[in-house]
Coordinates of C-alpha atoms in Angstrom, one line a residue:
M18 CA 221.9 188.4 189.5
H19 CA 224.3 185.8 188.4
E20 CA 223.6 182.2 187.3
P21 CA 225.4 179.4 189.2
T22 CA 227.9 177.3 187.5
R23 CA 227.3 173.5 187.5
G24 CA 229.7 170.6 187.7
P25 CA 229.3 167.3 185.9
S26 CA 226.6 166.2 188.3
G27 CA 224.7 169.5 188.0
T28 CA 225.5 170.6 191.6
G29 CA 226.0 174.3 192.2
T30 CA 229.6 175.3 193.2
G31 CA 231.0 178.5 194.8
S32 CA 234.1 180.1 196.1
S33 CA 235.2 180.0 199.8
D34 CA 234.5 183.7 200.2
G35 CA 230.8 183.7 199.3
P36 CA 228.1 182.2 197.1
G37 CA 229.3 180.8 193.8
T38 CA 228.5 182.9 190.7
G39 CA 228.7 182.2 187.0
L40 CA 230.7 185.4 186.2
E41 CA 233.5 186.3 188.7
T42 CA 233.9 190.1 189.2
R43 CA 237.6 191.0 188.7
T44 CA 239.2 194.2 190.0
D45 CA 242.6 194.2 188.2
A46 CA 243.7 196.0 185.0
A47 CA 243.1 193.0 182.9
A48 CA 239.4 193.5 183.6
G49 CA 239.5 197.1 182.2
H50 CA 239.7 198.9 185.6
R51 CA 242.2 201.8 186.1
P52 CA 243.9 203.0 189.2
P53 CA 242.1 205.9 191.1
G54 CA 242.7 209.3 189.6
S55 CA 243.2 208.0 186.0
T56 CA 241.1 209.4 183.1
A57 CA 239.1 206.9 181.2
R58 CA 239.1 207.1 177.5
P59 CA 236.0 206.5 175.4
A60 CA 237.7 203.8 173.3
A61 CA 238.7 201.9 176.4
A62 CA 235.2 202.1 177.8
G63 CA 233.8 200.7 174.5
K64 CA 236.2 197.8 174.8
R65 CA 235.1 197.2 178.3
R66 CA 231.5 197.1 177.2
T67 CA 232.3 194.7 174.3
G68 CA 234.3 192.4 176.7
A69 CA 231.5 192.3 179.2
L70 CA 229.0 191.4 176.5
A71 CA 231.3 188.7 175.2
G72 CA 231.8 187.3 178.7
A73 CA 228.0 187.2 179.2
A74 CA 227.5 185.4 176.0
G75 CA 230.2 182.9 176.9
A76 CA 228.5 182.3 180.2
V77 CA 225.2 181.6 178.6
L78 CA 226.9 179.2 176.2
V79 CA 228.5 177.4 179.1
L80 CA 225.2 177.1 180.9
A81 CA 223.5 175.8 177.8
C82 CA 226.2 173.2 177.4
A83 CA 226.0 172.2 181.0
G84 CA 222.2 171.8 180.7
G85 CA 222.7 169.7 177.6
V86 CA 225.0 167.4 179.5
V87 CA 222.5 167.0 182.3
A88 CA 219.7 166.3 179.8
A89 CA 221.8 163.8 177.9
G90 CA 222.7 162.1 181.2
S91 CA 219.1 161.4 181.9
L92 CA 218.8 159.5 178.7
M93 CA 221.8 157.3 179.3
P94 CA 221.3 153.7 180.6
V95 CA 220.8 153.4 184.4
A96 CA 223.8 152.1 186.3
A97 CA 223.7 148.4 187.0
S98 CA 223.8 149.0 190.8
S99 CA 220.4 150.7 190.7
R100 CA 218.5 148.0 188.8
S101 CA 215.9 145.8 190.6
L102 CA 217.1 142.2 190.7
E103 CA 215.3 139.2 192.1
A104 CA 216.7 138.2 195.5
P105 CA 218.6 134.9 195.1
A106 CA 217.7 131.9 197.3
A107 CA 220.4 130.7 199.7
A108 CA 220.4 127.3 201.2
V109 CA 220.4 127.2 205.0
P110 CA 221.3 124.2 207.2
A111 CA 218.4 121.9 207.7
G112 CA 217.2 121.9 211.3
T113 CA 215.9 119.2 213.7
S114 CA 212.4 117.9 213.0
T115 CA 210.4 118.5 216.2
G116 CA 206.9 117.5 217.3
V117 CA 205.4 118.4 220.6
C118 CA 203.0 115.8 222.1
P119 CA 200.2 116.8 224.5
G120 CA 200.4 115.3 228.0
P121 CA 197.5 113.3 229.7
A122 CA 194.1 114.8 229.9
R123 CA 193.5 116.3 233.4
L124 CA 190.3 117.1 235.2
L125 CA 190.0 120.7 236.1
E126 CA 188.9 121.6 239.7
G127 CA 188.1 124.7 241.6
T128 CA 189.8 127.2 239.3
E129 CA 188.9 130.8 239.5
A130 CA 189.3 133.1 236.5
G131 CA 192.7 134.7 236.3
T132 CA 194.4 132.0 238.4
D133 CA 196.6 129.1 237.4
P134 CA 194.4 126.0 236.8
Q135 CA 194.4 123.2 239.3
F136 CA 193.9 119.6 238.2
K137 CA 193.1 116.4 240.0
P138 CA 193.6 112.7 238.9
E139 CA 191.3 111.9 236.0
S140 CA 190.4 108.3 236.7
D141 CA 191.8 104.9 237.8
T142 CA 191.9 103.5 234.2
A143 CA 193.4 106.5 232.4
A144 CA 196.3 105.7 230.2
T145 CA 198.4 107.9 227.9
S146 CA 200.9 106.7 225.3
V147 CA 203.0 108.1 222.4
T148 CA 203.7 106.2 219.2
A149 CA 206.3 107.5 216.8
A150 CA 207.9 106.7 213.4
V151 CA 211.0 108.1 211.9
L152 CA 212.0 107.5 208.3
G153 CA 215.6 107.1 207.1
T154 CA 216.9 108.6 203.9
A155 CA 219.8 107.4 201.6
G156 CA 220.3 104.4 203.8
V157 CA 220.9 106.4 207.0
L158 CA 218.5 106.4 209.9
P159 CA 218.6 109.9 211.7
G160 CA 219.3 110.2 215.3
S161 CA 216.0 110.5 217.0
R162 CA 214.5 110.4 220.5
L163 CA 211.5 111.1 222.7
S164 CA 212.2 113.7 225.4
R165 CA 210.4 115.5 228.2
L166 CA 209.8 119.2 227.7
D167 CA 212.7 120.1 230.0
G168 CA 215.0 118.2 227.7
S169 CA 215.6 115.1 229.7
S170 CA 215.4 111.8 227.8
A171 CA 212.3 109.6 227.8
A172 CA 213.2 107.1 225.1
E173 CA 215.8 106.7 222.4
I174 CA 214.5 105.8 219.0
A175 CA 217.7 105.7 217.0
K176 CA 221.3 106.7 217.7
D177 CA 223.1 109.1 215.4
S178 CA 225.6 106.9 213.5
G179 CA 227.6 109.9 212.4
A180 CA 228.2 108.3 209.0
P181 CA 227.6 110.4 205.9
A182 CA 224.8 109.4 203.5
P183 CA 226.2 107.0 200.9
E184 CA 226.2 108.2 197.3
G185 CA 224.7 106.2 194.4
P186 CA 221.3 104.7 193.8
R187 CA 218.5 105.3 196.3
Q188 CA 218.7 102.9 199.3
E189 CA 215.9 100.8 200.8
L190 CA 213.8 102.8 203.2
L191 CA 214.7 102.4 206.9
A192 CA 212.5 103.4 209.9
G193 CA 212.8 104.0 213.6
A194 CA 209.8 103.2 215.7
L195 CA 208.4 103.7 219.1
A196 CA 205.2 101.7 219.9
G197 CA 202.9 102.9 222.6
R198 CA 205.4 104.4 225.0
T199 CA 203.6 105.3 228.3
V200 CA 204.0 109.0 229.2
D201 CA 202.8 111.2 232.1
Q202 CA 203.6 114.7 230.8
V203 CA 204.2 116.7 227.6
T204 CA 206.9 115.1 225.5
V205 CA 208.9 116.1 222.4
L206 CA 209.8 113.9 219.4
S207 CA 213.0 115.2 217.7
A208 CA 214.9 113.8 214.7
D209 CA 218.2 115.1 213.4
A210 CA 218.8 116.2 209.8
V211 CA 220.6 113.9 207.5
A212 CA 222.7 115.1 204.5
N213 CA 221.2 118.6 205.0
Q214 CA 217.7 117.2 204.6
K215 CA 215.1 117.5 207.3
A216 CA 214.1 114.2 208.7
S217 CA 210.6 112.7 208.0
A218 CA 209.1 111.9 211.4
A219 CA 205.7 111.8 213.1
A220 CA 204.3 110.9 216.4
A221 CA 200.8 110.6 217.9
M222 CA 199.6 110.8 221.5
K223 CA 196.6 108.7 222.7
F224 CA 194.6 109.1 225.9
T225 CA 191.9 106.5 227.0
A226 CA 189.8 106.1 230.1
T227 CA 186.9 103.8 230.9
D228 CA 185.7 105.5 234.1
G229 CA 185.5 109.0 235.6
D230 CA 184.3 112.2 234.1
L231 CA 186.9 112.0 231.3
Q232 CA 185.7 108.7 229.8
G233 CA 186.5 108.3 226.1
T234 CA 189.5 108.4 223.7
A235 CA 191.4 111.4 222.7
A236 CA 194.3 111.4 220.1
A237 CA 196.4 114.1 218.7
N238 CA 199.3 114.5 216.3
C239 CA 202.5 115.7 217.9
Q240 CA 202.8 119.1 216.2
Q241 CA 205.5 121.3 214.9
P242 CA 205.7 124.5 217.1
S243 CA 204.6 127.7 215.3
N244 CA 204.3 131.4 215.9
D245 CA 200.9 131.7 214.3
Q246 CA 198.1 129.0 214.5
W247 CA 194.3 128.7 214.4
I248 CA 192.1 126.4 216.5
A249 CA 188.4 125.9 216.0
G250 CA 185.9 123.9 218.1
A251 CA 186.1 125.1 221.7
S252 CA 183.1 125.7 223.9
T253 CA 182.8 127.4 227.3
T254 CA 179.1 126.8 228.2
V255 CA 178.0 124.9 231.4
G256 CA 179.4 121.4 231.4
R257 CA 182.0 122.1 228.7
T258 CA 185.6 122.6 229.8
S259 CA 188.2 124.0 227.4
V260 CA 191.7 124.5 228.6
L261 CA 194.3 125.9 226.2
V262 CA 197.7 124.3 226.7
L263 CA 200.8 126.2 225.5
S264 CA 204.1 124.4 225.4
N265 CA 207.5 126.0 224.6
A266 CA 210.1 123.5 223.5
S267 CA 212.5 126.1 222.3
S268 CA 215.4 127.8 224.1
S269 CA 213.8 131.3 223.8
P270 CA 210.9 132.8 225.9
A271 CA 207.6 133.1 224.1
T272 CA 205.1 135.9 224.5
V273 CA 201.6 134.8 223.4
N274 CA 198.7 136.9 222.3
L275 CA 195.2 135.3 221.8
E276 CA 192.5 136.5 219.4
L277 CA 189.0 135.0 220.3
Y278 CA 186.0 134.8 218.1
G279 CA 182.5 133.9 219.3
A280 CA 179.0 133.6 217.7
K281 CA 178.4 137.4 218.1
G282 CA 181.8 138.6 217.0
Q283 CA 185.4 139.0 218.1
I284 CA 185.8 139.0 221.9
Q285 CA 188.0 141.6 223.6
A286 CA 189.2 139.6 226.7
P287 CA 191.4 141.1 229.4
G288 CA 194.3 138.8 230.1
S289 CA 194.4 137.4 226.6
R290 CA 197.6 139.2 225.6
G291 CA 201.2 139.1 226.8
L292 CA 201.1 135.5 228.1
L293 CA 204.7 134.5 228.9
V294 CA 205.7 130.9 228.3
A295 CA 209.3 130.2 229.5
P296 CA 211.6 127.8 227.6
G297 CA 210.9 124.2 228.5
T298 CA 207.6 124.9 230.2
T299 CA 203.9 124.6 229.7
R300 CA 201.2 127.2 230.5
S301 CA 197.5 126.3 230.8
V302 CA 194.7 128.9 230.2
V303 CA 191.1 128.2 231.1
L304 CA 189.2 129.7 228.2
A305 CA 186.0 130.2 230.3
G306 CA 187.9 132.8 232.2
L307 CA 188.4 134.8 229.0
A308 CA 185.2 134.1 227.1
P309 CA 182.5 132.5 229.4
G310 CA 179.3 131.1 228.0
E311 CA 180.4 130.7 224.4
E312 CA 178.8 127.8 222.5
Q313 CA 181.3 128.2 219.6
L314 CA 184.7 129.6 220.1
G315 CA 187.5 130.1 217.5
L316 CA 191.0 131.0 218.6
R317 CA 194.1 132.5 217.0
V318 CA 197.4 131.9 218.9
R319 CA 200.3 134.2 218.0
S320 CA 203.6 134.2 219.7
S321 CA 206.7 136.4 219.5
G322 CA 210.1 135.0 220.4
G323 CA 210.0 131.2 220.7
P324 CA 207.4 129.3 218.7
V325 CA 204.8 127.3 220.8
A326 CA 202.7 124.2 220.4
A327 CA 199.0 124.9 221.2
V328 CA 196.2 122.4 221.9
I329 CA 192.9 122.7 223.6
Q330 CA 191.9 119.9 226.0
Q331 CA 188.1 119.8 225.9
S332 CA 185.7 117.7 227.9
V333 CA 181.9 117.5 228.1
L334 CA 179.8 116.6 231.2
R335 CA 176.0 116.4 230.7
G336 CA 174.8 116.5 234.3
L337 CA 176.5 113.4 235.7
T338 CA 177.0 111.7 232.4
P339 CA 180.4 111.9 230.6
G340 CA 180.0 113.4 227.2
G341 CA 183.6 112.8 225.9
V342 CA 187.1 114.2 225.8
D343 CA 189.3 115.5 223.0
F344 CA 192.5 117.3 222.2
I345 CA 191.6 120.0 219.6
T346 CA 194.7 120.7 217.5
P347 CA 195.3 123.6 215.0
G348 CA 194.1 123.3 211.5
A349 CA 194.9 125.0 208.2
A350 CA 195.3 128.8 208.2
P351 CA 192.5 131.0 206.8
A352 CA 191.8 130.1 203.2
T353 CA 189.0 130.1 200.7
R354 CA 188.8 126.3 200.8
Q355 CA 188.9 124.0 203.8
V356 CA 188.8 120.3 203.7
M357 CA 188.2 117.8 206.6
T358 CA 188.2 114.1 206.3
G359 CA 187.9 111.3 208.8
V360 CA 184.4 112.6 209.7
D361 CA 182.3 109.7 211.1
I362 CA 178.5 110.4 211.0
Q363 CA 176.0 108.2 212.8
D364 CA 172.5 107.1 212.0
A365 CA 170.4 110.2 211.1
A366 CA 167.3 109.0 213.0
G367 CA 169.3 108.2 216.1
I368 CA 171.0 111.6 216.1
A369 CA 167.6 113.4 215.7
A370 CA 166.2 111.6 218.7
L371 CA 169.2 112.3 220.9
T372 CA 169.6 116.0 220.0
A373 CA 165.9 116.6 220.8
K374 CA 166.7 115.9 224.5
S375 CA 167.8 118.8 226.7
G376 CA 171.5 119.2 226.9
Y377 CA 172.3 117.2 223.8
K378 CA 172.3 119.8 221.2
D379 CA 176.0 119.5 220.6
A380 CA 175.9 115.7 220.3
A381 CA 175.3 116.1 216.5
P382 CA 177.9 116.4 213.8
A383 CA 178.5 120.0 212.8
L384 CA 180.8 122.3 210.8
Q385 CA 182.2 125.3 212.6
I386 CA 183.3 128.3 210.5
T387 CA 185.3 131.2 211.7
V388 CA 185.6 134.3 209.5
P389 CA 188.3 136.5 210.8
G390 CA 188.1 139.2 208.2
P391 CA 185.7 142.2 207.8
S392 CA 183.5 140.7 205.1
D393 CA 180.8 138.0 205.4
A394 CA 181.5 134.7 203.7
V395 CA 179.0 132.8 201.6
V396 CA 180.2 129.2 202.1
E397 CA 179.3 126.2 200.0
I398 CA 179.4 122.9 201.9
K399 CA 179.8 119.5 200.2
L400 CA 179.9 116.1 201.9
Y401 CA 181.5 113.2 200.0
G402 CA 180.8 109.7 201.2
R403 CA 181.7 106.2 200.0
D404 CA 179.2 106.4 197.2
G405 CA 179.7 110.0 196.2
Q406 CA 178.3 113.4 197.3
K407 CA 175.4 113.5 199.7
A408 CA 173.1 116.5 200.0
L409 CA 172.5 118.2 203.3
P410 CA 168.8 118.4 204.2
A411 CA 169.0 122.1 205.0
G412 CA 171.0 122.9 201.8
G413 CA 174.6 123.3 201.3
V414 CA 175.0 127.1 201.3
V415 CA 175.3 129.3 204.4
T416 CA 176.3 132.9 205.1
A417 CA 178.9 133.1 207.8
K418 CA 179.1 136.5 209.5
A419 CA 182.4 138.5 209.4
G420 CA 184.5 138.4 212.6
S421 CA 182.4 135.6 214.2
V422 CA 181.8 131.9 214.4
T423 CA 179.0 130.1 212.6
E424 CA 177.9 126.5 213.2
V425 CA 176.2 124.4 210.5
S426 CA 174.6 121.0 211.3
L427 CA 175.7 118.1 209.2
A428 CA 173.1 115.7 210.5
G429 CA 170.6 114.1 208.2
V430 CA 172.9 112.2 205.8
P431 CA 173.3 108.4 205.8
A432 CA 175.7 106.9 208.4
G433 CA 179.3 106.5 207.2
H434 CA 182.7 108.1 206.8
Y435 CA 182.8 111.5 205.0
T436 CA 185.0 114.2 203.7
V437 CA 183.7 117.7 204.3
A438 CA 184.7 120.4 201.8
A439 CA 183.8 124.1 202.3
S440 CA 184.6 126.9 199.9
S441 CA 184.0 130.6 199.7
D442 CA 185.3 133.8 198.1
V443 CA 186.4 135.0 201.5
S444 CA 189.1 133.4 203.7
F445 CA 187.9 131.4 206.7
V446 CA 188.9 128.7 209.3
A447 CA 186.9 125.5 209.8
A448 CA 186.7 122.3 211.8
T449 CA 184.1 119.5 212.0
R450 CA 182.6 118.0 215.1
V451 CA 182.4 114.2 215.2
S452 CA 180.3 112.4 217.9
R453 CA 179.7 108.8 219.0
G454 CA 177.0 107.4 221.2
L455 CA 173.2 107.6 220.7
Q456 CA 171.8 106.7 224.1
A457 CA 170.9 109.5 226.5
N458 CA 172.3 109.1 230.0
Q459 CA 175.0 106.8 228.7
P460 CA 178.7 107.9 228.2
S461 CA 179.5 109.2 224.8
D462 CA 182.5 110.7 223.1
V463 CA 183.4 113.7 220.9
A464 CA 186.2 114.6 218.5
W465 CA 187.1 117.5 216.2
A466 CA 188.4 117.0 212.7
A467 CA 190.8 119.8 211.9
S468 CA 191.1 121.1 208.3
G469 CA 194.0 119.3 206.5
I470 CA 196.4 119.8 203.7
R471 CA 196.5 118.3 200.3
L472 CA 198.5 115.1 200.2
G473 CA 201.8 115.0 198.4
S474 CA 204.8 112.7 198.6
Q475 CA 206.1 110.7 201.5
H476 CA 203.9 111.7 204.5
V477 CA 204.9 109.8 207.6
V478 CA 201.7 109.0 209.5
A479 CA 201.9 107.7 213.1
V480 CA 199.1 105.3 214.2
P481 CA 198.2 105.0 217.9
Q482 CA 198.3 101.6 219.4
G483 CA 195.2 99.6 220.4
G484 CA 191.6 99.8 219.4
G485 CA 190.2 100.2 216.0
R486 CA 192.2 102.3 213.5
E487 CA 191.4 103.4 210.0
L488 CA 193.1 105.4 207.3
V489 CA 190.4 107.6 205.7
F490 CA 191.1 109.3 202.3
G491 CA 188.9 111.7 200.4
A492 CA 189.2 112.8 196.7
L493 CA 187.2 115.9 195.7
D494 CA 187.2 116.9 192.1
G495 CA 188.9 114.0 190.3
R496 CA 190.5 110.6 190.7
A497 CA 193.5 110.1 193.0
T498 CA 195.9 107.2 193.6
I499 CA 197.1 106.6 197.1
T500 CA 200.2 104.5 197.8
Y501 CA 200.7 103.4 201.5
S502 CA 203.4 101.3 203.1
A503 CA 203.1 100.1 206.7
I504 CA 205.9 100.9 209.2
T505 CA 206.3 98.2 211.8
A506 CA 207.8 98.3 215.3
D507 CA 210.9 96.3 214.1
G508 CA 212.0 99.2 212.0
K509 CA 210.9 97.9 208.6
V510 CA 208.9 99.6 205.9
R511 CA 206.7 97.0 204.3
T512 CA 205.7 96.4 200.7
P513 CA 203.5 99.3 199.5
A514 CA 199.8 98.9 198.6
T515 CA 197.8 101.1 196.2
A516 CA 194.3 102.5 196.5
D517 CA 192.5 104.1 193.6
I518 CA 189.9 106.7 194.8
A519 CA 187.2 108.0 192.5
G520 CA 186.6 111.8 192.5
G521 CA 183.9 112.9 194.9
T522 CA 184.2 109.9 197.2
T523 CA 185.7 108.9 200.6
A524 CA 187.5 105.5 201.1
S525 CA 188.5 103.8 204.4
I526 CA 191.3 101.3 204.9
A527 CA 191.4 99.3 208.2
V528 CA 194.8 99.3 209.9
P529 CA 195.8 95.7 210.9
E530 CA 197.2 95.2 214.4
K531 CA 200.3 93.5 212.9
A532 CA 202.1 93.1 209.6
D533 CA 204.3 90.0 209.2
G534 CA 204.2 89.5 213.0
A535 CA 205.3 93.0 214.0
D536 CA 203.1 95.8 215.4
V537 CA 202.0 98.5 212.9
V538 CA 203.1 101.9 214.2
G539 CA 202.6 104.0 211.1
Y540 CA 202.5 104.4 207.4
V541 CA 204.4 106.1 204.6
V542 CA 201.7 107.7 202.4
S543 CA 202.0 109.3 198.9
A544 CA 199.3 110.6 196.6
A545 CA 199.2 111.2 192.9
G546 CA 196.5 112.6 190.5
D547 CA 193.9 115.1 191.6
P548 CA 193.8 116.6 195.1
A549 CA 193.4 114.1 198.0
Y550 CA 193.2 114.4 201.7
G551 CA 193.7 112.0 204.6
A552 CA 193.1 111.3 208.3
V553 CA 193.4 108.6 210.9
L554 CA 190.2 107.6 212.6
V555 CA 190.5 105.9 216.0
G556 CA 187.8 104.0 217.9
Q557 CA 187.4 101.3 220.6
E558 CA 185.6 98.0 220.1
G559 CA 182.4 97.9 222.1
R560 CA 182.6 101.5 223.2
S561 CA 181.4 104.9 222.0
D562 CA 185.0 106.2 221.7
V563 CA 186.2 108.3 218.8
A564 CA 189.2 110.5 217.8
T565 CA 190.4 111.8 214.5
M566 CA 193.8 113.2 213.3
A567 CA 194.5 114.9 210.0
F568 CA 197.7 114.0 208.1
Q569 CA 200.6 116.3 208.7
P570 CA 202.7 117.9 206.0
P571 CA 205.7 116.0 204.7
A572 CA 209.3 116.9 205.6
A573 CA 210.4 120.1 203.9
G574 CA 213.8 118.7 202.7
Q575 CA 216.6 121.2 202.1
E576 CA 215.4 124.7 203.1
T577 CA 216.2 128.0 201.3
V578 CA 215.6 131.6 202.2
P579 CA 215.7 134.7 200.0
V580 CA 218.8 136.9 200.6
A581 CA 219.0 140.6 199.5
L582 CA 222.2 142.6 199.7
G583 CA 222.2 146.4 199.9
F584 CA 223.7 149.5 201.4

């Protein structure tokens, strides 16, 4: 048996006539063979044996040298093309800033499970409006507008000047404003990028009614569409109506899948997957048709294709008495810490008396926790008020079961504005219920405070028009400094003011109706120091109306994506 020869790379080679061999067999005279009939001489045979041995020794030497080359090659430095390098970040053009605003609340009627919902007029006094603020950068105000979902114009905020951003020192802040624009459907705020920087913009929708089954105030931020979002706070028991509204403001179809979590675990609901939302349209889903009789319901909304804006319109009717209306918006993704501010808690004795009556169990403030993972979460809950932390009567630690929703009462603390902080070693989702009204058989209202993000620099906060409005800030572990500047309807950003908030407290700042004679439509808010959180709390003088909106993240600025090249 012959050993194969090897090339520089160690790959076996052979002739075209057969398998390659290390020693080629030769049949000519040079190899010691004689023609047929010849007589071999002993001396010649000896020479042939000597030559064969020498050839074999030479082959062994060649193989040994080849093996040495291969072994030595394995010790040489790896070629640069095979090294692992960090993927560089490449700048991509900044896109349009987009916020989808919910349409008016509608009263559900005669809808069977599995059918498209039917709505009827909500009341004679219902009114819905959108307030927006757009911040200019480098002395240029971005082109911005409020449009209907189908793309038709509803109101122009600022025209695109087409002028490049001037160079040099930072210019004075400019603003575009839209104050209380009446709307009758889903709308979209859009603001163009300037100097390859995403525009800072925000809008808020407000619904009010003083008669009918949907009495109360509901307010919601106009949200950036997403392919993955979490909503907590829905209910599908008798007298509670929850309608998931999916809006697609993109040019691509969206296919939506829902994951539902109840008090007893995850709910496998037929009809919860493969929901198609065409571009420029809205689809409504009655959650009672998917998960009936759930006192607490958590929801994950995932879409493929186009991103969607998701919001739950929820209303309560206790017999014939209106119990409130709200738009429940997505909160922060699952994390080991969730923070909600803008939580208004009423008198403890009044809450205890009201919730003791039949049908009023959910009229108390409560924290709702959804644990999507396979492990239980031991959650520590802290409430921070104006004077510091307040202890919950039932204690501040609870075990939330995996794959389910757990509700924790927040009643029993003194009345006031609070920041709720919940933490665990297991990721979870959370939201806090806020209620107003302490008289049975009298209209009341409800709102859900979504978990928010830590404040940074230059958040644009839209403030709905009319009624009482407050900015609520919470600092948890240490002192924070908040700087806030009013944006007025005449397009000016007013002189900033500063608030110093002690760690472990919550502070409230009343929003004036006007600043220097112009309506206040929003604020530019920045925070420094230890972590701080913020929300807008909305009410109505002389009524039990309430709504709360967590601050939105600031504009992302220039965007980058990692780019890897390969073959």
